[in-house]
mmCIF file of C-alpha atoms in Angstrom:
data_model
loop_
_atom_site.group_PDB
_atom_site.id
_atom_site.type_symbol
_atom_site.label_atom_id
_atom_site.label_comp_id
_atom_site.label_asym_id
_atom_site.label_seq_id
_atom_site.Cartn_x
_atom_site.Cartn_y
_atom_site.Cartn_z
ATOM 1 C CA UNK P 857 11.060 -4.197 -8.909
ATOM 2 C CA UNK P 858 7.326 -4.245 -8.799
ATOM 3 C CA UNK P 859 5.567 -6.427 -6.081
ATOM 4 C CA UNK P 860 1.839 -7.446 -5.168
ATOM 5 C CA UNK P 861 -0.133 -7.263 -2.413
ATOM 6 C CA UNK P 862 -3.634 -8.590 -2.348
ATOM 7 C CA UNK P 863 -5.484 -7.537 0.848
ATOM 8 C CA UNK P 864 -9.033 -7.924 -0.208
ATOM 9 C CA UNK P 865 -9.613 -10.635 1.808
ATOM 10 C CA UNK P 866 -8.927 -9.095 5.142
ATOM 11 C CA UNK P 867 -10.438 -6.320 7.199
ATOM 12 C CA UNK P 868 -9.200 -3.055 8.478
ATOM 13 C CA UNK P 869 -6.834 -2.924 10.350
ATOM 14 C CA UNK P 870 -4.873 -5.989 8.524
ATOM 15 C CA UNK P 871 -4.561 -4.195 5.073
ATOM 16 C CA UNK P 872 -2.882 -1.556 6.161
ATOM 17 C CA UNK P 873 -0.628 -3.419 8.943
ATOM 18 C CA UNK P 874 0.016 -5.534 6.230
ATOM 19 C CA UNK P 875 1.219 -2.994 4.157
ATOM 20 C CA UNK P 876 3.537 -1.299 6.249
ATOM 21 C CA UNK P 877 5.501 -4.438 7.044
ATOM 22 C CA UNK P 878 5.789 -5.132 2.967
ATOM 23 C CA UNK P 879 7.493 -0.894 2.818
ATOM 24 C CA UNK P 880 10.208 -1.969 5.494
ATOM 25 C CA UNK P 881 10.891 -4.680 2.931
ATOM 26 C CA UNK P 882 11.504 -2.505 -0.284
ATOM 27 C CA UNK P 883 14.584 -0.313 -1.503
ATOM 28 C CA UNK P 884 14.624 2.625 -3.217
ATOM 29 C CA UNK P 885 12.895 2.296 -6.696
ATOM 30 C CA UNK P 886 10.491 -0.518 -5.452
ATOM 31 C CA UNK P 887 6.620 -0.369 -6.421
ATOM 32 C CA UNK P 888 4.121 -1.829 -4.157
ATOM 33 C CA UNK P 889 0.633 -2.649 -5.716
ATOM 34 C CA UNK P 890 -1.924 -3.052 -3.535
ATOM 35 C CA UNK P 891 -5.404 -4.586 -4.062
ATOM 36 C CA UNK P 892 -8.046 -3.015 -1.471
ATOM 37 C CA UNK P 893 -11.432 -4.440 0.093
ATOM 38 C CA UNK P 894 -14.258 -1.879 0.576
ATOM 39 C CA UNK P 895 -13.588 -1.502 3.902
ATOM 40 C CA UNK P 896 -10.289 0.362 3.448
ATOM 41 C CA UNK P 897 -9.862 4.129 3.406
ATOM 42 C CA UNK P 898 -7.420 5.278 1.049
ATOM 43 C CA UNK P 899 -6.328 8.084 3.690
ATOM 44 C CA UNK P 900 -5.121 6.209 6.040
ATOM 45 C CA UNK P 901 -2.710 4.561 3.040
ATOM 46 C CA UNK P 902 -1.764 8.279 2.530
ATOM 47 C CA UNK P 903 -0.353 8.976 5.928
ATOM 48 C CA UNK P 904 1.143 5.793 5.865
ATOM 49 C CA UNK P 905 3.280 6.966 2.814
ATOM 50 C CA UNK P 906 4.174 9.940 4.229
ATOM 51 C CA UNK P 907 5.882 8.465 7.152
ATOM 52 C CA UNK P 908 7.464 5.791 4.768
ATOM 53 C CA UNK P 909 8.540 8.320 2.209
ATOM 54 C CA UNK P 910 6.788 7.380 -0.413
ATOM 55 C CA UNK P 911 4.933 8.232 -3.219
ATOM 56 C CA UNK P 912 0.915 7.111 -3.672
ATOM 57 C CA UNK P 913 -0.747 6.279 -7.062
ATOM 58 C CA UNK P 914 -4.378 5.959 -6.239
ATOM 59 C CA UNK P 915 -6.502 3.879 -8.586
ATOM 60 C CA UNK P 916 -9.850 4.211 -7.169
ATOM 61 C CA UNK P 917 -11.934 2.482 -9.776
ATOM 62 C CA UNK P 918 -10.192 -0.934 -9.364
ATOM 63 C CA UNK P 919 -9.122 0.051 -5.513
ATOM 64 C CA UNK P 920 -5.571 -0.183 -6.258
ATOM 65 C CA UNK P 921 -2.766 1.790 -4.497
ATOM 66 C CA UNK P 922 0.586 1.757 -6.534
ATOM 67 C CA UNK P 923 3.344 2.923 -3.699
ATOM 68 C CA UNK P 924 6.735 3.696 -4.785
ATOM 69 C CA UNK P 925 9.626 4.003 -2.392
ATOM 70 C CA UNK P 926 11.975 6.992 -2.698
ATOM 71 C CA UNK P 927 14.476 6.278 -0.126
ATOM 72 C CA UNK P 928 15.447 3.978 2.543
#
């Protein structure tokens, strides 16, 4: 299932708090999009997903991230 996260609004660290408590949520399979101010680095997204074991899509253009969980 494929989920959306819009953290534009908010400033750092929120987005990425934000998005850490969405990953506990997801199962194996699961996409989390999320929409990024400015203000966030993408690197800090990236160690995030690490620890989460998942995978990172990064679309800087439109400052999306597209994480996929592999396992719970």
């Amino acid at each position: 299932m494929e989920y959306q996260l819009d953290t534009r609004d908010y400033r750092c660290p929120l987005p990425l708090l934000m998005t850490k408590k969405a990953l506990v949520r997801l199962t194996a399979g699961d996409e989390l999009v999320v929409l990024l101010s400015a203000e966030s680095t993408v690197e800090e997204f990236r160690l995030l997903c690490e620890k989460q074991h998942c995978v990172l899509e990064v679309n800087a253009q439109h400052r999306q991230l597209k994480i996929r969980k592999i396992d719970n």
